[in-house]
Structure formats: structure tokens, C-alpha cells
Short mmCIF file of C-alpha atoms and ligand atoms in Angstrom, two decimals:
data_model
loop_
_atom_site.label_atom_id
_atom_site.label_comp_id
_atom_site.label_asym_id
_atom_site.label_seq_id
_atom_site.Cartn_x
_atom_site.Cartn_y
_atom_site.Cartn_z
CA UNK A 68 -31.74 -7.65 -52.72
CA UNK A 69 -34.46 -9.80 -50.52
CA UNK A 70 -32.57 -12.37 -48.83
CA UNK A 71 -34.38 -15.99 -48.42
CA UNK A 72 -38.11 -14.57 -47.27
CA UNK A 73 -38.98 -17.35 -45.58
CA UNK A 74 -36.49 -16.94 -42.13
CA UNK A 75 -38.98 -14.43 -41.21
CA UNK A 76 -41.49 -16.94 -40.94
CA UNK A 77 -39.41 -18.67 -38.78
CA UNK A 78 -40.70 -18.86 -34.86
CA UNK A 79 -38.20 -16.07 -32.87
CA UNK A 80 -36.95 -17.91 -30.35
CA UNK A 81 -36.14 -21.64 -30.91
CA UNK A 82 -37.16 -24.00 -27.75
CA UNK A 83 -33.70 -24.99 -26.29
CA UNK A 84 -32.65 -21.45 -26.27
CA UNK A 85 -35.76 -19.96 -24.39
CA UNK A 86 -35.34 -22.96 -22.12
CA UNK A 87 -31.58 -21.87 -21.88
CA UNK A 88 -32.78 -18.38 -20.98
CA UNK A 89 -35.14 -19.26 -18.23
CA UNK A 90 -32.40 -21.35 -16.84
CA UNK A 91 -29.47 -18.83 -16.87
CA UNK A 92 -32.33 -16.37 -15.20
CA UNK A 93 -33.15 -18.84 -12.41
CA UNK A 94 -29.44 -19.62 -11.71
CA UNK A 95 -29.01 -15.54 -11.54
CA UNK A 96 -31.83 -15.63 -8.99
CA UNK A 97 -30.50 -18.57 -7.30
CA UNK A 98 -26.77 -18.31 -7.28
CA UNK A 99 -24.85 -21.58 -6.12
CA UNK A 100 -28.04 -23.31 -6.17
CA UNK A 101 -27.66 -26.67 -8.17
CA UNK A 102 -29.66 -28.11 -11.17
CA UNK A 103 -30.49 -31.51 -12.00
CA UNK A 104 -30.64 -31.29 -15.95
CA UNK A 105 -32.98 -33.04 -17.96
CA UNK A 106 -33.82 -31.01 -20.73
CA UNK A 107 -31.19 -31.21 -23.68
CA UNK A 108 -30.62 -34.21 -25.04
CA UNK A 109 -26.78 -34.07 -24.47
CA UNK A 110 -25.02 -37.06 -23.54
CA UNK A 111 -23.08 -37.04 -20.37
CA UNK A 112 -20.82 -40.42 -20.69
CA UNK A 113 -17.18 -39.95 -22.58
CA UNK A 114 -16.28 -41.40 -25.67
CA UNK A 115 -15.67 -45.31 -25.20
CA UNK A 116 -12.25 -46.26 -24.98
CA UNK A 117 -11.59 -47.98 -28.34
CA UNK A 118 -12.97 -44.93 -29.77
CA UNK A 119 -10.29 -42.72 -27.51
CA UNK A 120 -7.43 -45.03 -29.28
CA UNK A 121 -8.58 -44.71 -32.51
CA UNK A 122 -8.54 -40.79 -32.14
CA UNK A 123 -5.22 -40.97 -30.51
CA UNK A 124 -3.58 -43.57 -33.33
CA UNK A 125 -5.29 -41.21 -36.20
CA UNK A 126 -3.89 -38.13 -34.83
CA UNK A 127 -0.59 -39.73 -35.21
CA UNK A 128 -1.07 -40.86 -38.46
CA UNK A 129 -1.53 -37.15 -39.08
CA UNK A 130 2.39 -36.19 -37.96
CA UNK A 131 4.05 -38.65 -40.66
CA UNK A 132 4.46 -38.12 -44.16
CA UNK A 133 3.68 -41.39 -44.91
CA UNK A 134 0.42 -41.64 -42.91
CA UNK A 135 -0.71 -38.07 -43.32
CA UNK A 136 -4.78 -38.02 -45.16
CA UNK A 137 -5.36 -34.68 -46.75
CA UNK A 138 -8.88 -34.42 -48.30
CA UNK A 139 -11.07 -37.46 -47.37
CA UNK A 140 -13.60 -38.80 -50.24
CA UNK A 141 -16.23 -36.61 -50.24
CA UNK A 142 -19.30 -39.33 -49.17
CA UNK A 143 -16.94 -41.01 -46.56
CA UNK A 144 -13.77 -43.09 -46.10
CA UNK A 145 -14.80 -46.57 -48.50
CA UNK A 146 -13.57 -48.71 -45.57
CA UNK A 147 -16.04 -47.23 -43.03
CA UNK A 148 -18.60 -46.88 -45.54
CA UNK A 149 -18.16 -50.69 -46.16
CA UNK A 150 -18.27 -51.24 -41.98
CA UNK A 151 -21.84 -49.90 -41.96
CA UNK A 152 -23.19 -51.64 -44.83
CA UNK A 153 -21.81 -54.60 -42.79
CA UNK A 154 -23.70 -53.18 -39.55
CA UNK A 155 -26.97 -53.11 -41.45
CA UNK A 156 -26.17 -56.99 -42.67
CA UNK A 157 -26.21 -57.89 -39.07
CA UNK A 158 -29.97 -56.11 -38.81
CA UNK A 159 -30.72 -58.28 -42.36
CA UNK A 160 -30.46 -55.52 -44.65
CA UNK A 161 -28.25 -55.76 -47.88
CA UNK A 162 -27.00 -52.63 -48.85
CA UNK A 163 -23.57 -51.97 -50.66
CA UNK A 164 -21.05 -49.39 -49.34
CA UNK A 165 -22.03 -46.85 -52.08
CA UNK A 166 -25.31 -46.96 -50.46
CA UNK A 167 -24.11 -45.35 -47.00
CA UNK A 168 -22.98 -41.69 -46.66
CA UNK A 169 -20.71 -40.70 -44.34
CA UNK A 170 -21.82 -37.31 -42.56
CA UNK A 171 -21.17 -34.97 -39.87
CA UNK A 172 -23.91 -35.56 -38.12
CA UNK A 173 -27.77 -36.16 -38.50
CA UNK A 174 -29.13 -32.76 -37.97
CA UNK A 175 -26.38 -31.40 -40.75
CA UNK A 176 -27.73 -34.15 -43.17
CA UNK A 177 -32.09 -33.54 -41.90
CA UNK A 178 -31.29 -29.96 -43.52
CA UNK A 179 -29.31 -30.26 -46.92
CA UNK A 180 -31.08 -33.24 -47.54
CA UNK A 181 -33.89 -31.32 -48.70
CA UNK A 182 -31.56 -29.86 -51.75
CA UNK A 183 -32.51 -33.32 -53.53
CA UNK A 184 -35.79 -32.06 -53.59
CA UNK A 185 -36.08 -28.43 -54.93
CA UNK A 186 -38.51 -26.00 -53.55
CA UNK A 187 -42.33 -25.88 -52.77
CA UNK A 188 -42.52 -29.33 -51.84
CA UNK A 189 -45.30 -30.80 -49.28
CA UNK A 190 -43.89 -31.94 -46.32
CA UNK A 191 -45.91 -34.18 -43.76
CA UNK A 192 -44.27 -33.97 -40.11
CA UNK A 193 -46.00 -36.05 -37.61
CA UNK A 194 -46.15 -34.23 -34.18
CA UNK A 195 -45.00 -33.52 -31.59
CA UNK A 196 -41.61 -33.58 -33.44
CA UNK A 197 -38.18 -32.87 -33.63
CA UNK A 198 -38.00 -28.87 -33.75
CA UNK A 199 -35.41 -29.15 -36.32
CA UNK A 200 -37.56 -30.87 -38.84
CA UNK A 201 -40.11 -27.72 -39.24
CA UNK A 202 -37.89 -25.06 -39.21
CA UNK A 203 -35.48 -26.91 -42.15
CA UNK A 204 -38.68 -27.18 -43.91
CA UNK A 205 -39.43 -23.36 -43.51
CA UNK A 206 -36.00 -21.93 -44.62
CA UNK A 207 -36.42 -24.43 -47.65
CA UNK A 208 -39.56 -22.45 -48.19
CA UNK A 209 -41.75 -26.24 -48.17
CA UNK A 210 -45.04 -26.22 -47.13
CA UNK A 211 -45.79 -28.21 -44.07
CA UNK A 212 -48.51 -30.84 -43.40
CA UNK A 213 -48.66 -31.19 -39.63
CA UNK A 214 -49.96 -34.18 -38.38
CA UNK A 215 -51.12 -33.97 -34.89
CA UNK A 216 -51.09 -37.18 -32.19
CA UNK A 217 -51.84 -37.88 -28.57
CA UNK A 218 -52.52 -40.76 -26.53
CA UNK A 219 -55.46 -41.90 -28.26
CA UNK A 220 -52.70 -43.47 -30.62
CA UNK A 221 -49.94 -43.72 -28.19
CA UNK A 222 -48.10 -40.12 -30.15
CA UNK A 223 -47.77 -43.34 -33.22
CA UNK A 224 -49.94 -41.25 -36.13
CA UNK A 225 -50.27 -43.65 -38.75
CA UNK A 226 -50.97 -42.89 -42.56
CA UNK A 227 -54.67 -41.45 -43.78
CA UNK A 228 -55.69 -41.78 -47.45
CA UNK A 229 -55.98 -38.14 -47.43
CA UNK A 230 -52.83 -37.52 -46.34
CA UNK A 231 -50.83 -36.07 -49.32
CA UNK A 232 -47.39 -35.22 -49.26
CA UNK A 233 -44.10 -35.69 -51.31
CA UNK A 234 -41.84 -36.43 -48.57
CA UNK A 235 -43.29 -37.87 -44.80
CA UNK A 236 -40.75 -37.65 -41.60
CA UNK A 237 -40.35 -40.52 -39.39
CA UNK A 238 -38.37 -40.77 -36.32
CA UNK A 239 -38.61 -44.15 -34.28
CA UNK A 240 -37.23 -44.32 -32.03
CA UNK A 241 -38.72 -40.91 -31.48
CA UNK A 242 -37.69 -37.49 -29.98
CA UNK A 243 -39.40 -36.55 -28.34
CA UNK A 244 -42.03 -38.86 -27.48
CA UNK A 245 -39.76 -41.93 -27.01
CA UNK A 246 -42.65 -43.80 -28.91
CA UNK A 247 -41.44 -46.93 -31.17
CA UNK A 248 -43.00 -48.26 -34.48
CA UNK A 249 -43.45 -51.87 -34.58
CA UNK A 250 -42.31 -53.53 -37.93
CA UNK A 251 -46.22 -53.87 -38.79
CA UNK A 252 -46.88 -50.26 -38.32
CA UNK A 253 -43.78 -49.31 -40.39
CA UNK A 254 -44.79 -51.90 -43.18
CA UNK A 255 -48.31 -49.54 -43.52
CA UNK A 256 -46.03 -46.43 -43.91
CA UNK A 257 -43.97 -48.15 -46.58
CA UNK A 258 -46.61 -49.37 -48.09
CA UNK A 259 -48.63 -45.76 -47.92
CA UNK A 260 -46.09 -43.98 -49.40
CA UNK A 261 -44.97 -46.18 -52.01
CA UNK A 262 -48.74 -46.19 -53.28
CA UNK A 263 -48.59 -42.16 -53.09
CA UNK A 264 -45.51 -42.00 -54.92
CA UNK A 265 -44.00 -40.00 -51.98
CA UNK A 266 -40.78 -40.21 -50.06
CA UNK A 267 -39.83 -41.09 -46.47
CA UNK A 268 -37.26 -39.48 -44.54
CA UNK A 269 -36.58 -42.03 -41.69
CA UNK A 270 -34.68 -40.71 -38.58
CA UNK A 271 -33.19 -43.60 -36.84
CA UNK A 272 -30.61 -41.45 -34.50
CA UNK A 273 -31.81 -43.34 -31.22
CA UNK A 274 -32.08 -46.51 -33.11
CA UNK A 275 -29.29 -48.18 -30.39
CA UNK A 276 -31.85 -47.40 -27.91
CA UNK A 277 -34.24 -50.35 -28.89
CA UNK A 278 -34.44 -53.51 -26.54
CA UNK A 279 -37.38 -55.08 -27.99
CA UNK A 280 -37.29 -57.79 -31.13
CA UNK A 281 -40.32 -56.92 -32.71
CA UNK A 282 -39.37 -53.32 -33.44
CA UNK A 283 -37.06 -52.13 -36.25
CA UNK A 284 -33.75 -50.54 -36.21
CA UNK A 285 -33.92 -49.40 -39.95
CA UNK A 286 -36.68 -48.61 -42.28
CA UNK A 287 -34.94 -51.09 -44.81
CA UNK A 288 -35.85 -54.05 -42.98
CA UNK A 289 -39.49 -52.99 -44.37
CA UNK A 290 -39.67 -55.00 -47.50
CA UNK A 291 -40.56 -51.88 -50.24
CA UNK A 292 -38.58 -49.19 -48.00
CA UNK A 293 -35.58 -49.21 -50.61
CA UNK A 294 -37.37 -47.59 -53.18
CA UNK A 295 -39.48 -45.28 -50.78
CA UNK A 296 -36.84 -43.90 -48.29
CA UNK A 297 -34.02 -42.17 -47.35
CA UNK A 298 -31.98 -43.05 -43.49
CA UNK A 299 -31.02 -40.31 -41.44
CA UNK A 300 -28.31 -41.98 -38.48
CA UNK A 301 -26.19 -40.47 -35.86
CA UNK A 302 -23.30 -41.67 -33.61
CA UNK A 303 -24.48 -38.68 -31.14
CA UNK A 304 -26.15 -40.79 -28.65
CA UNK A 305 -25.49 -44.00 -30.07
CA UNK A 306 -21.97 -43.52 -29.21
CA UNK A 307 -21.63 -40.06 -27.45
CA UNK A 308 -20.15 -38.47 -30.87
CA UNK A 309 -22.44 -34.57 -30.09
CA UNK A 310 -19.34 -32.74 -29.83
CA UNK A 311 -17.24 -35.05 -31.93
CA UNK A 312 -19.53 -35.44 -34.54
CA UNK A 313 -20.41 -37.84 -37.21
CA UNK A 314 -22.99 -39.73 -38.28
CA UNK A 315 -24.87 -42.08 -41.70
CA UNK A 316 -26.90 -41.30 -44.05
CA UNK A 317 -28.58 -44.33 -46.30
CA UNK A 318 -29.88 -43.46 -49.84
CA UNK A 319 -30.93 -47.19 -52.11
CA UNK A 320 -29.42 -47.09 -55.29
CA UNK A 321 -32.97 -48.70 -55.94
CA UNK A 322 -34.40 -44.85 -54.91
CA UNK A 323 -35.83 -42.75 -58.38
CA UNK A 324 -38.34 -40.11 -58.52
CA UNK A 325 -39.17 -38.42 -61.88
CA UNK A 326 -36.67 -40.77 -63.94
CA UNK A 327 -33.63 -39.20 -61.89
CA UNK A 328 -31.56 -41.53 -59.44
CA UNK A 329 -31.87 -40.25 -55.89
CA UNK A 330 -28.26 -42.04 -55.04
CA UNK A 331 -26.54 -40.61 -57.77
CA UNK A 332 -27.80 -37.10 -57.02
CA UNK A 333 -26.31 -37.13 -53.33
CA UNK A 334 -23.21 -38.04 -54.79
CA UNK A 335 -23.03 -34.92 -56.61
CA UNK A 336 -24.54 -33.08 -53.98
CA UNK A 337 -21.88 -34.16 -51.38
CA UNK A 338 -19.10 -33.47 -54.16
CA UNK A 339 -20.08 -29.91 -54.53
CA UNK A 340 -21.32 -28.63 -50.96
CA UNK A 341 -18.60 -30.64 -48.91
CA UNK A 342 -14.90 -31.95 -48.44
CA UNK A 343 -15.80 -35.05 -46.33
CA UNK A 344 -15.45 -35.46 -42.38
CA UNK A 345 -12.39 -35.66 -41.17
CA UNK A 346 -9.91 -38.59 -41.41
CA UNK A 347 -9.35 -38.43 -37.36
CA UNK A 348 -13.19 -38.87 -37.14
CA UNK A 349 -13.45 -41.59 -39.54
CA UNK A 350 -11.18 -43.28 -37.64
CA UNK A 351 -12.89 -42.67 -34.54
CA UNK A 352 -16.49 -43.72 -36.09
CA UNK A 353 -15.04 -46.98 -37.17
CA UNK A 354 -13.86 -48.17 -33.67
CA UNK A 355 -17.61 -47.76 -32.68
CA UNK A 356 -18.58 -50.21 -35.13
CA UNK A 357 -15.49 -52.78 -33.66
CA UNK A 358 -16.76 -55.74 -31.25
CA UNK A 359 -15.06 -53.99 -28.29
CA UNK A 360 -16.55 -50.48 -29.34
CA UNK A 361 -19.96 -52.25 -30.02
CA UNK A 362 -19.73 -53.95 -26.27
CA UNK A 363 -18.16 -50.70 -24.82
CA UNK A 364 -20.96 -48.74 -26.38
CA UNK A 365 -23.68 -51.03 -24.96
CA UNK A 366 -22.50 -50.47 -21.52
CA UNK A 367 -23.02 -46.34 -21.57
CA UNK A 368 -26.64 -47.19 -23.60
CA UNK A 369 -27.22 -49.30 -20.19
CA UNK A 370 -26.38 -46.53 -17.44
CA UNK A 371 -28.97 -44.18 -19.53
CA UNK A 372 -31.33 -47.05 -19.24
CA UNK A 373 -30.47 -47.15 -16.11
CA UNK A 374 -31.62 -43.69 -15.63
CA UNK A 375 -35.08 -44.24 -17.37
CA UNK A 376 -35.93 -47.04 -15.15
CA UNK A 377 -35.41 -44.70 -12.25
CA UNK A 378 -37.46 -42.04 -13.42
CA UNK A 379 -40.40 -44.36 -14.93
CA UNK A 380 -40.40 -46.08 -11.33
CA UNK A 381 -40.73 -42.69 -9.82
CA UNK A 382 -43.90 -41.71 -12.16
CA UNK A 383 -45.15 -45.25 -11.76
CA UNK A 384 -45.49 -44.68 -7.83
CA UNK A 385 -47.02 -41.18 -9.02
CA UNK A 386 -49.25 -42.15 -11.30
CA UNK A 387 -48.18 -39.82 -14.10
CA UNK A 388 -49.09 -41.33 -17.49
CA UNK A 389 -46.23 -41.54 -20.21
CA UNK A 390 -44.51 -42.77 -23.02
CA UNK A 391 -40.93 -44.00 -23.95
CA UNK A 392 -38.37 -44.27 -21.63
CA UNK A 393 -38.00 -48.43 -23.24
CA UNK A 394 -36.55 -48.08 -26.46
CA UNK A 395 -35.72 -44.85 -26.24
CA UNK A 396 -33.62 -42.49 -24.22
CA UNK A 397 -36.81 -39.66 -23.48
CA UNK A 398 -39.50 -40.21 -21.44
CA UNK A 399 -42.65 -38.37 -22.45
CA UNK A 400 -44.71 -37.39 -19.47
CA UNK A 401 -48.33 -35.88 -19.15
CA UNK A 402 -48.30 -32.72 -16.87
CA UNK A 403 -50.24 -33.68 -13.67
CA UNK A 404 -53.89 -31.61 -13.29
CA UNK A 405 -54.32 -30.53 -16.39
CA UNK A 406 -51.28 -28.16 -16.08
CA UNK A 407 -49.85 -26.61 -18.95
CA UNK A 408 -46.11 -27.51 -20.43
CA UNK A 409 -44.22 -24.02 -19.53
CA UNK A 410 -46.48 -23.58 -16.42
CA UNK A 411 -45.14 -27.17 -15.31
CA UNK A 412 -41.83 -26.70 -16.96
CA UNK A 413 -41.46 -23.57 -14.46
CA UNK A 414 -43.06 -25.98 -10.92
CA UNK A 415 -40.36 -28.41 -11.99
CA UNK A 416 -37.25 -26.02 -12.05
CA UNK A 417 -38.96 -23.59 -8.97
CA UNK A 418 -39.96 -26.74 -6.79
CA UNK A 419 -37.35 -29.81 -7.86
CA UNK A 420 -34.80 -27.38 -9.61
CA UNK A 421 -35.11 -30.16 -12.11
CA UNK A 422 -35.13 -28.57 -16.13
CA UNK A 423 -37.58 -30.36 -18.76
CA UNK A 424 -38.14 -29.74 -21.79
CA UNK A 425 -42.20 -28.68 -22.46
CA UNK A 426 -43.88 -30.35 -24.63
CA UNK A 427 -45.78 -27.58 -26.40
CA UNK A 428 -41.93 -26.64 -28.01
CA UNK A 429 -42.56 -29.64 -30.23
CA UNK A 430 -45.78 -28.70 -32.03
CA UNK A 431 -48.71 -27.53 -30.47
CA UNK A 432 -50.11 -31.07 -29.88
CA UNK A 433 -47.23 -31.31 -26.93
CA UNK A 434 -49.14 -28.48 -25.00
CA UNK A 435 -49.94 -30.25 -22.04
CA UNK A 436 -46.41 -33.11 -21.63
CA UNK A 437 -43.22 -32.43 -21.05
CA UNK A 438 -39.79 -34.16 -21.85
CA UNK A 439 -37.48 -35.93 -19.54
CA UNK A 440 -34.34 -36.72 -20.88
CA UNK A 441 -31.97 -39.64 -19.86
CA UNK A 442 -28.77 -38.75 -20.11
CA UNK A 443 -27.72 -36.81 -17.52
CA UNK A 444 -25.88 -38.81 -14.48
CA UNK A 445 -27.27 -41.51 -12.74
CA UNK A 446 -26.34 -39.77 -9.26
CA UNK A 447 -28.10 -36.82 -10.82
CA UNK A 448 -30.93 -38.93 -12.26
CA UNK A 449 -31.96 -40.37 -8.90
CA UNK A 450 -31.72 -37.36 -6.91
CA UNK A 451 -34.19 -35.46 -9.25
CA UNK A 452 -36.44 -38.87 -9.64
CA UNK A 453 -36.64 -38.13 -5.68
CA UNK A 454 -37.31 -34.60 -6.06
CA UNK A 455 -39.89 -35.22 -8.87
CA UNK A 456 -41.64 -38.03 -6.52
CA UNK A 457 -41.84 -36.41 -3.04
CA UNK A 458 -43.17 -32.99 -5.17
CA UNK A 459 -45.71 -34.78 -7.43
CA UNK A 460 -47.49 -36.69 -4.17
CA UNK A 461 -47.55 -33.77 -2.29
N1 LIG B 586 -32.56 -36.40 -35.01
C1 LIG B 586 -33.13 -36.42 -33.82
C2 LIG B 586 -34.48 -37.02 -33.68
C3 LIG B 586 -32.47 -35.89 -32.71
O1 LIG B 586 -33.07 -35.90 -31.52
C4 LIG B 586 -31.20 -35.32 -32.88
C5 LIG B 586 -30.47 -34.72 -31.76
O2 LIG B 586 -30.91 -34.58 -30.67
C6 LIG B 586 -30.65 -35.31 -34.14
C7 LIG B 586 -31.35 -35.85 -35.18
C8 LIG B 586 -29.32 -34.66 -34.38
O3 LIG B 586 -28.28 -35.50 -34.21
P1 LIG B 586 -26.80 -35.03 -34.51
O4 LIG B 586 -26.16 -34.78 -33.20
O5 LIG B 586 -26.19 -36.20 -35.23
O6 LIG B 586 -26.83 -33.82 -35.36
#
């Protein structure tokens, strides 16, 4: 028996783990030694405290008969289904509650998404990107289009007639650029891929992040987008669910390819490969979407703000060119003097003891940046803003 050929096509060693690696080495070398982190993009803030109570009351609905859940509905709990369709009303999208997908988590849903879609499909994944995307696309055996950007268009690609693809990733905002679409740049996307008869898969898991009016929150508030695209969301940084886990996922009833409803086909997907998340989850999820978990939330999305105005202040006096760090929680920095992403990854954890993320781990087109994230401490954040400062003007 062959198992699935295309794992060994795979790249060995996937970027957060080498970057894990170096660190442990350095902290072998350098024992006691402290180190301001911003390469993951883990959250650092605990869950809100509406969230807390709704965990709490859930588990105790748990130890009574009569408010014990066994299985959950497969594609979500209807109520919180209904709560996010309500959320998206707020953003002026209609959708009904059997358009919104409960799931664990964004990165769970980027992967088995690509069951609606068979095998040997053409993928276009605008870079640098999300490592995730590619390598879902390689164990699905897909073949990948990558699109390259850089500054000339501000790491936005946007659509070229000869692009051809059936299904084209978006994330805005985006990991790990921290680059935004405005609503004009989306509606040429839409529009693009509607004429091509493709598909886009829209990754909106920062979309909390975004302070400006002009710039979307969801691909449906693109006029078109319903029967073009698929929404990928996350509570993971919008409301510091990465180790509790849950997240969205938007598929249009509107959504057909080939005479077969796209909707309708996640339903029986999600019936088949899962059970549902978790009724103490649910519960939890839903308190996010609350007016005291939606203000409670907004006031951990302002401390990682917070930190990105630290750190953009400190490249500002620097001169280091970059993007993000607005509507986003990355900032996407160019490596001073021409240096290259590991080589500067290494200066930054030798010199600051600061850890980045390189750029060149998100498509080769990153060779040359690096990525700071945001939400580490603000203590921890201003410290290594210093470090970063005095090291870059010396
Ligand atoms: N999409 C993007 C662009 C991300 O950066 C991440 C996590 O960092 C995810 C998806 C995964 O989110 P989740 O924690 O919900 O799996």
C-alpha cells in the first residue's frame, strides 16, 4: 500500500517549528536569559469575563440531568448559529442561520474545506501567505498557483486575466503581511472570479482587527460574493479562543458549482466527518457575541493595538519600511541593509533576544521581511520596541 504520495512533497520542517528549534537552542546556550516573543501569533490576554461565566454556567449545566447536552448538532448549536447571522446583520450582510457553520477553529475548517472540492484542483495563493494554506493544498494533492507580491503593490496582489484557478485564497486582514483590502479592491476580486467561474476562500480570522470604515469585515458585503465565496472566521484572536477553540465558517445557500449546492454539501460533509463542538464551547462562543463580551473583547483588541503603536513608533524613528500593524495585529517589516529574513531573524534574537518570524517562511517572496507579532505583553512589547530601536540606529 502507498499511503497519500503527496506528504512527501511536503517542505520537512514547517516554519514555527524550525523557529521553535532555534529558540529552544539559544535558550540552551543562554540559560536564564529572557525572551521577548514576537513570533507566534498566540494571544497572551485571558478569556474575557462573560466568556469565563458562560464556561463556568455550561459546565454546570453538564452535572444535571435536566441540563446535561450529549451530542451537539453537527454544523453548530441553532441559537449561536442564529447569533452570528445576527453579527453579520450588524456589518449589512443578510445571511440566515443555516448559512453559518459552527467549527473548531479556522485552520481545522482551511483544511477539510477542500473535501467540497475533490482532487487536482488549481489553487491560486497570493504570497507571502499563511503557511497553512500551501501545505493543505499539497496533502490534497492540488496544484498551486503562487502569486508573488511586494511593495510595489503594498503585498495587495490583485487579479490578472491570466490568472486561472478554481478556487483563489484571500486573507484580509492578512497574516502575515497585516495588509487590508479596501471594499473597491475586494469588489475586483469578486467580480474576477465570478467572471472565471472560480471560487474564493476568504479568511477573515483578524477581521476584529480593522479600525478603518472603508475596509471590509466580510467578503459578503461585496455585492456578487454570495455566489463566489466561502468565509473562513475564528474566535482565536478575535476573542483569545487558540486553546479553547472555536470558530465560523460561512457557505451562501446562493453558492453552486457544476449544478451541485455548495451549502448543502457541507452539511453532509459536517454530518459524516464530525460530532459538533462542544456544548461548553458553544456556550462560551456565544457570550463573545453578547454586548458585554463584544465591549470586553474590544478592550484586549486595544492593548494589542496598543502594542503595534509601540513597535510602529519604534520603526518610524528607525526608518524601517513596513506594512500592517493598523488593521491588523502583525506588523510586516523590511530587514534593514538588504539583510536576509533568517540572517536578521538570528541579529534580532542574538542582539535584542527578541524572536520574529522571517519572512521567507511565508513563500519565497517574504525573503527579505520579517514578522512582528502583537500579542505578546505590553511590558514585553515596549521593552523589545527599545531593544529593536537602540540596535537598529546603532
Ligand atoms: N487563518 C489565519 C490567517 C491565521 O493566521 C490563523 C492562525 O494564526 C488561522 C487561520 C487559524 O486560526 P484558528 O486558531 O482558528 O485555527
Amino acid at each position: 500500500m502507498i499511503p497519500n504520495i503527496h506528504y512527501s512533497e511536503l517542505k520537512d520542517s514547517y516554519l514555527f517549528r524550525r523557529i521553535a528549534e532555534k529558540t529552544a537552542a539559544w535558550q540552551q546556550e543562554h540559560p536564564g536569559e529572557y525572551l521577548y516573543r514576537m513570533g507566534i501569533g498566540d494571544v497572551t490576554l485571558p478569556l474575557c469575563p462573560a466568556v469565563i461565566r458562560a464556561l463556568h454556567e455550561a459546565v454546570d449545566d453538564q452535572a444535571e440531568k435536566k441540563t446535561f447536552h450529549g451530542y451537539m448538532p453537527e454544523c453548530g448549536d441553532p441559537t449561536l448559529r442564529e447569533t452570528i447571522a445576527a453579527y453579520y446583520r450588524r456589518l449589512g450582510v443578510e445571511l440566515k442561520a443555516e448559512e453559518v457553520f459552527v467549527s473548531s477553529g479556522a485552520s481545522d475548517e482551511l483544511g477539510d474545506i477542500l473535501d467540497l472540492f475533490g482532487r487536482d484542483k488549481t489553487v491560486a495563493i497570493p504570497e507571502p501567505a499563511y503557511p497553512a494554506y500551501v501545505d493543505a493544498n499539497i496533502m490534497a494533492g492540488n496544484r498551486i498557483l503562487h502569486i508573488p507580491s511586494g511593495r510595489e503593490s503594498m503585498f495587495l496582489p490583485m487579479p490578472d486575466p491570466d490568472m486561472d484557478a478554481d478556487i483563489y485564497y484571500i486573507c484580509s486582514p492578512n497574516n502575515p503581511t497585516g495588509a487590508v483590502y479596501r471594499k473597491d479592491q475586494l469588489k475586483e476580486w469578486v467580480d474576477f472570479v465570478r467572471r472565471k467561474d472560480g471560487l474564493i476562500l476568504f479568511d477573515a480570522a483578524y477581521e476584529s482587527f480593522i479600525e478603518e470604515e472603508d475596509i471590509p469585515h466580510s467578503i459578503f458585503e461585496i455585492p456578487g460574493a454570495e455566489s463566489c465565496a466561502i468565509e473562513i472566521c475564528s474566535l482565536s484572536k478575535t476573542a483569545g479562543f487558540t486553546g479553547t477553540r472555536c470558530g465560523y465558517t460561512v457557505i451562501p445557500e446562493a453558492l453552486e458549482r457544476g449544478g451541485m449546492n455548495l451549502n448543502r454539501m457541507w452539511v453532509r460533509n459536517r454530518t459524516t466527518k464530525t460530532n459538533g463542538v462542544s456544548y461548553i464551547i458553544q456556550r462560551g462562543a456565544a457570550a463573545v457575541f453578547t454586548e458585554e463580551g463584544q465591549e470586553q473583547i474590544r478592550q484586549n483588541i486595544k492593548v494589542y493595538k496598543q502594542n503595534a503603536v509601540r513597535l510602529m513608533k519604534a520603526l518610524d524613528r528607525c526608518g524601517v519600511k513596513y506594512t500592517g500593524g493598523r488593521n491588523a495585529p502583525y506588523i510586516w517589516a523590511e530587514c534593514p541593509h538588504g539583510t536576509g529574513s533568517w540572517e536578521f531573524f538570528d541579529l534580532l534574537l542574538n542582539r535584542c533576544h527578541v524572536v520574529a518570524t522571517p519572512g521567507e517562511g511565508f513563500g519565497s517572496c517574504g525573503e527579505g521581511y520579517i514578522r512582528f507579532s502583537v500579542f505578546g505583553t505590553p511590558e514585553d512589547t515596549e521593552e523589545a520596541a527599545q531593544r529593536i530601536e537602540q540596535f537598529l540606529n546603532n
